[in-house]
Short mmCIF file of C-alpha atoms in Angstrom, two decimals:
data_model
loop_
_atom_site.label_atom_id
_atom_site.label_comp_id
_atom_site.label_asym_id
_atom_site.label_seq_id
_atom_site.Cartn_x
_atom_site.Cartn_y
_atom_site.Cartn_z
CA MET A 6 78.08 -7.92 -66.31
CA LYS A 7 74.37 -7.79 -67.06
CA LYS A 8 72.17 -10.38 -68.59
CA TYR A 9 68.51 -11.24 -68.68
CA ILE A 10 67.27 -14.53 -67.32
CA LEU A 11 64.68 -16.44 -69.26
CA SER A 12 65.10 -19.72 -67.37
CA PHE A 13 66.26 -20.90 -63.97
CA ALA A 14 67.77 -24.06 -65.43
CA ALA A 15 71.32 -22.81 -65.00
CA VAL A 16 70.69 -21.97 -61.37
CA ALA A 17 69.23 -25.41 -60.76
CA ALA A 18 72.28 -27.02 -62.32
CA MET A 19 74.65 -25.15 -60.03
CA LEU A 20 72.59 -26.03 -56.95
CA ALA A 21 72.74 -29.67 -57.89
CA SER A 22 76.53 -29.57 -57.89
CA CYS A 23 76.85 -28.99 -54.07
CA SER A 24 75.69 -30.88 -51.53
CA GLN A 25 64.21 -14.70 -23.03
CA ASP A 26 65.67 -15.49 -20.58
CA ASP A 27 65.64 -16.92 -17.42
CA HIS A 28 65.57 -19.18 -15.69
CA LEU A 29 64.99 -22.63 -16.67
CA GLU A 30 66.37 -24.56 -13.72
CA ILE A 31 68.86 -27.16 -14.80
CA ALA A 32 68.53 -30.49 -13.05
CA GLY A 33 69.66 -34.03 -13.60
CA ASN A 34 73.00 -35.67 -14.11
CA ASP A 35 75.88 -33.52 -15.24
CA THR A 36 77.58 -36.38 -16.99
CA ALA A 37 76.56 -39.64 -18.51
CA ASP A 38 75.45 -42.22 -15.93
CA SER A 39 78.14 -44.77 -15.11
CA THR A 40 75.48 -47.49 -15.14
CA LEU A 41 75.03 -46.77 -18.84
CA GLN A 42 71.37 -45.86 -18.65
CA PRO A 43 70.00 -44.09 -21.73
CA ILE A 44 70.33 -40.30 -21.55
CA THR A 45 66.90 -38.90 -22.32
CA THR A 46 67.34 -35.19 -21.42
CA ILE A 47 70.01 -32.71 -22.46
CA TYR A 48 70.28 -29.04 -21.45
CA ALA A 49 71.80 -26.76 -24.08
CA SER A 50 72.74 -23.12 -23.50
CA SER A 51 73.41 -20.49 -26.14
CA GLU A 52 74.36 -17.77 -23.61
CA ASN A 53 76.68 -14.83 -24.33
CA GLY A 54 79.79 -16.47 -22.97
CA SER A 55 79.60 -19.11 -25.65
CA ARG A 56 79.94 -16.64 -28.53
CA ALA A 57 76.58 -17.89 -29.78
CA VAL A 58 75.67 -14.28 -30.40
CA VAL A 59 74.80 -12.66 -33.70
CA ASP A 60 75.37 -8.91 -33.97
CA GLY A 61 74.91 -8.46 -30.20
CA SER A 62 71.75 -10.56 -30.07
CA ARG A 63 71.60 -13.89 -28.31
CA ILE A 64 70.21 -16.91 -30.09
CA LEU A 65 66.92 -17.92 -28.46
CA TRP A 66 65.38 -21.34 -28.72
CA GLN A 67 62.22 -21.73 -30.80
CA GLU A 68 59.37 -24.21 -30.82
CA GLY A 69 60.39 -27.34 -32.71
CA ASP A 70 64.15 -26.83 -32.39
CA ARG A 71 66.17 -30.02 -32.37
CA ILE A 72 69.75 -30.81 -31.40
CA GLY A 73 71.89 -33.78 -32.29
CA VAL A 74 73.54 -35.74 -29.48
CA LEU A 75 76.55 -37.62 -30.80
CA ASN A 76 79.22 -40.12 -29.92
CA SER A 77 81.50 -42.14 -32.14
CA SER A 78 78.72 -44.47 -33.25
CA MET A 79 75.42 -42.60 -32.80
CA ASN A 80 73.74 -39.33 -33.75
CA ILE A 81 70.37 -38.97 -31.98
CA ALA A 82 67.83 -36.15 -32.40
CA TYR A 83 66.46 -34.46 -29.25
CA THR A 84 63.54 -31.98 -29.46
CA LEU A 85 63.08 -28.81 -27.39
CA SER A 86 60.70 -29.66 -24.51
CA ASN A 87 61.18 -26.55 -22.32
CA GLY A 88 62.78 -23.13 -22.77
CA VAL A 89 61.06 -21.51 -25.77
CA GLY A 90 62.24 -17.90 -26.05
CA THR A 91 65.21 -18.37 -23.73
CA THR A 92 68.89 -19.17 -24.18
CA ILE A 93 68.71 -22.33 -22.04
CA GLY A 94 66.76 -25.18 -23.53
CA GLU A 95 65.73 -28.59 -22.29
CA PHE A 96 65.82 -31.14 -25.07
CA SER A 97 64.29 -34.59 -24.70
CA ASN A 98 64.10 -37.94 -26.42
CA ALA A 99 62.31 -40.59 -24.35
CA GLU A 100 63.27 -43.27 -26.87
CA SER A 101 66.97 -42.45 -27.00
CA GLY A 102 69.36 -45.38 -26.69
CA ILE A 103 72.48 -43.25 -26.36
CA THR A 104 74.38 -43.82 -23.10
CA SER A 105 77.46 -41.63 -23.61
CA ILE A 106 77.93 -38.16 -25.07
CA ASP A 107 80.91 -36.82 -26.99
CA ALA A 108 79.33 -33.81 -28.71
CA VAL A 109 76.10 -31.84 -29.10
CA MET A 110 75.19 -29.94 -32.24
CA TYR A 111 72.43 -27.55 -33.28
CA PRO A 112 70.51 -27.94 -35.47
CA TYR A 113 70.19 -31.70 -35.78
CA GLN A 114 71.62 -32.96 -39.05
CA GLN A 115 71.02 -36.59 -39.89
CA ASP A 116 74.38 -36.96 -41.62
CA ALA A 117 76.49 -35.27 -38.93
CA THR A 118 79.17 -37.47 -37.34
CA TYR A 119 81.67 -37.37 -34.46
CA ASP A 120 84.96 -39.18 -34.77
CA TYR A 121 87.98 -38.74 -32.49
CA TYR A 122 87.36 -35.10 -31.56
CA ASP A 123 86.25 -34.18 -35.08
CA LEU A 124 82.67 -33.05 -35.71
CA SER A 125 81.51 -33.26 -39.31
CA PHE A 126 78.48 -31.28 -40.48
CA GLU A 127 77.18 -29.23 -43.40
CA ILE A 128 76.63 -25.48 -43.80
CA PRO A 129 73.63 -25.03 -46.13
CA THR A 130 74.58 -23.68 -49.53
CA VAL A 131 71.07 -22.31 -50.10
CA GLN A 132 69.68 -20.35 -47.14
CA GLU A 133 66.30 -18.71 -46.61
CA GLY A 134 66.24 -14.98 -45.95
CA VAL A 135 64.71 -13.99 -42.60
CA ARG A 136 64.11 -10.26 -41.97
CA GLY A 137 66.59 -8.98 -39.40
CA SER A 138 67.82 -12.50 -38.78
CA PHE A 139 69.14 -15.67 -40.39
CA ASP A 140 68.10 -19.08 -41.57
CA LYS A 141 68.18 -21.03 -38.28
CA ASN A 142 69.26 -24.16 -40.13
CA ALA A 143 72.49 -22.34 -40.93
CA ALA A 144 73.21 -21.05 -37.39
CA ILE A 145 75.27 -24.10 -36.51
CA MET A 146 76.34 -24.38 -32.86
CA TYR A 147 78.26 -27.12 -31.05
CA GLY A 148 79.52 -28.31 -27.68
CA PHE A 149 82.01 -31.04 -26.77
CA GLY A 150 82.29 -33.28 -23.72
CA SER A 151 80.31 -35.87 -21.79
CA SER A 152 78.14 -33.45 -19.80
CA ALA A 153 74.37 -33.46 -20.17
CA ASN A 154 74.57 -29.67 -19.65
CA GLN A 155 76.16 -28.18 -22.75
CA GLN A 156 77.14 -24.59 -23.56
CA LEU A 157 77.18 -24.11 -27.29
CA SER A 158 79.45 -22.05 -29.52
CA LEU A 159 78.92 -20.90 -33.08
CA ALA A 160 80.61 -22.84 -35.84
CA VAL A 161 79.81 -20.22 -38.50
CA ASN A 162 80.30 -16.54 -39.23
CA PHE A 163 77.72 -14.22 -40.76
CA LEU A 164 77.65 -11.67 -43.55
CA LYS A 165 75.13 -8.89 -42.85
CA ILE A 166 73.59 -7.38 -45.95
CA THR A 167 70.78 -4.86 -46.47
CA ILE A 168 68.62 -6.12 -49.31
CA PRO A 169 66.10 -3.84 -51.03
CA VAL A 170 62.67 -4.66 -52.39
CA GLY A 171 62.77 -6.29 -55.80
CA VAL A 172 65.81 -8.49 -55.26
CA ARG A 173 65.06 -12.14 -55.92
CA SER A 174 68.26 -13.80 -54.72
CA VAL A 175 71.78 -12.92 -53.59
CA THR A 176 74.81 -15.15 -54.13
CA ILE A 177 78.26 -14.67 -52.59
CA SER A 178 81.10 -16.64 -54.11
CA SER A 179 84.88 -16.81 -54.06
CA PRO A 180 87.35 -18.34 -56.50
CA THR A 181 89.33 -20.10 -53.75
CA THR A 182 87.36 -20.05 -50.47
CA SER A 183 84.87 -22.75 -49.53
CA LEU A 184 81.97 -20.94 -47.88
CA THR A 185 79.46 -23.74 -47.37
CA GLY A 186 79.06 -27.47 -47.86
CA LYS A 187 80.65 -30.32 -45.94
CA MET A 188 82.79 -29.10 -43.02
CA LYS A 189 84.92 -30.59 -40.25
CA LEU A 190 85.43 -28.94 -36.86
CA SER A 191 88.66 -29.99 -35.19
CA GLY A 192 90.55 -28.21 -32.40
CA GLY A 193 88.14 -25.28 -32.61
CA ASN A 194 88.84 -24.73 -36.30
CA VAL A 195 86.36 -25.27 -39.11
CA SER A 196 87.69 -26.45 -42.45
CA ALA A 197 86.05 -27.62 -45.63
CA VAL A 198 86.18 -31.32 -46.41
CA THR A 199 88.24 -31.81 -49.55
CA ASP A 200 86.05 -31.82 -52.65
CA LYS A 201 82.92 -31.51 -50.49
CA GLY A 202 82.92 -27.76 -49.81
CA CYS A 203 81.17 -25.21 -52.00
CA ASN A 204 82.63 -21.83 -52.92
CA TYR A 205 79.29 -20.01 -52.89
CA VAL A 206 76.24 -19.37 -50.75
CA ARG A 207 72.83 -18.25 -52.01
CA LEU A 208 70.15 -16.38 -50.05
CA ILE A 209 66.59 -16.70 -51.32
CA PRO A 210 63.21 -15.41 -50.02
CA ALA A 211 61.85 -17.57 -47.21
CA ASN A 212 58.74 -18.54 -49.16
CA GLY A 213 60.73 -19.16 -52.32
CA ALA A 214 58.72 -16.79 -54.45
CA GLU A 215 58.09 -13.31 -53.07
CA TYR A 216 60.60 -10.54 -53.48
CA PHE A 217 62.74 -9.64 -50.49
CA ILE A 218 61.24 -7.02 -48.14
CA SER A 219 63.84 -4.33 -47.54
CA ASP A 220 65.75 -5.08 -44.34
CA ASP A 221 68.98 -6.54 -42.97
CA TYR A 222 69.58 -10.21 -43.65
CA TYR A 223 72.33 -12.52 -42.37
CA ILE A 224 74.12 -15.15 -44.42
CA ALA A 225 76.05 -17.92 -42.62
CA VAL A 226 79.48 -18.87 -43.98
CA LYS A 227 82.50 -20.85 -42.87
CA PRO A 228 84.69 -18.86 -40.44
CA GLY A 229 87.80 -17.28 -41.92
CA GLU A 230 88.86 -14.92 -44.67
CA ILE A 231 86.85 -14.79 -47.89
CA VAL A 232 89.11 -14.13 -50.86
CA THR A 233 87.98 -11.60 -53.50
CA PRO A 234 84.26 -12.26 -53.20
CA THR A 235 81.86 -11.90 -56.08
CA ILE A 236 78.28 -10.88 -55.45
CA THR A 237 75.61 -11.88 -57.92
CA PHE A 238 72.02 -10.82 -57.48
CA VAL A 239 68.84 -11.28 -59.41
CA ARG A 240 66.30 -8.49 -59.34
CA ASN A 241 63.03 -7.60 -60.96
CA TYR A 242 63.77 -5.45 -63.99
CA LEU A 243 60.87 -3.11 -64.68
CA THR A 244 60.32 -3.45 -68.39
CA PHE A 245 57.23 -4.12 -70.43
CA ASN A 246 57.73 -7.87 -70.02
CA ASN A 247 58.76 -7.69 -66.31
CA ALA A 248 61.99 -9.57 -66.98
CA LEU A 249 64.55 -10.57 -64.36
CA GLN A 250 68.03 -9.07 -64.41
CA GLU A 251 71.21 -10.60 -63.06
CA ILE A 252 74.15 -8.40 -62.03
CA SER A 253 77.52 -9.74 -60.97
CA LYS A 254 80.43 -7.77 -59.47
CA THR A 255 83.74 -8.83 -57.94
CA SER A 256 85.54 -7.10 -55.07
CA THR A 257 89.29 -6.59 -55.21
CA LYS A 258 89.55 -6.88 -51.42
CA ASN A 259 89.12 -9.86 -49.13
CA ILE A 260 86.52 -10.09 -46.37
CA GLN A 261 88.09 -10.62 -42.94
CA PHE A 262 86.47 -11.33 -39.57
CA SER A 263 88.13 -9.96 -36.42
CA ASP A 264 88.88 -12.35 -33.56
CA ASN A 265 86.04 -11.13 -31.36
CA LYS A 266 83.31 -10.63 -33.95
CA ASN A 267 81.44 -13.12 -36.04
CA VAL A 268 79.52 -10.64 -38.20
CA VAL A 269 80.85 -8.52 -41.07
CA PRO A 270 78.58 -6.00 -42.82
CA LEU A 271 78.68 -6.37 -46.59
CA LYS A 272 77.63 -3.10 -48.22
CA VAL A 273 76.27 -3.43 -51.72
CA ASP A 274 74.86 -0.83 -54.09
CA PHE A 275 72.12 -2.89 -55.70
CA THR A 276 71.82 -0.41 -58.55
CA THR A 277 75.36 -0.90 -59.77
CA GLY A 278 76.51 -3.96 -57.86
CA THR A 279 79.36 -2.07 -56.18
CA ILE A 280 80.71 -3.87 -53.10
CA THR A 281 82.16 -2.01 -50.10
#
């Protein structure tokens, strides 16, 4: 299917419908203090053993990263204070009033909650394309338990796609699979919250305007099989009026992730829209 886009109004309407490494020494209490003093420092690790690895690369902490520290009644933001460029980060909040920990989540989401072993969060439906990497707001990681030293695991899978110059956006959708939106993690399984999940995910240029620079990009989605995905992409169509062109193609096969891998390469011919 081909059509020319004169307005982004339809896109806006659809968006509106969905809501280094070493050796930071870990110190401090391993669990919450029995005297119920506020916990002001948390250590969070994204090391290999946690499966917080994308395509063989570990997730390293960056300046400004924040985690959420949760219990059944609170969700407090802690900011990276030591560990930039490593897999072990020290996160601090001198004003924190939290005295017990049930879960830790990256990145901090204001609306995330913890309730009786269930962690609720949101996978972004619109993600920014980062060359050779992913939108860090979509690389959701978590840890459970009362320890102030947490090892985090990924709560998402990734689609790896090579995007050429001239592509303006890429959307993956499925008729029956919720890929993004409101999610609940329970017993190690991530499921979409009824009527709160979205059956598509859109990747856009990081600055919102420039065309993608040709490279590999990663799109975060809910773990699990993706039924008969459709890929829709908007590209610059070189005509006298420099119009935009939208192409949409549907695969007859499902996308499946193996038990020990959280990345699946999605091969697309951006001339014809063919999906492999």
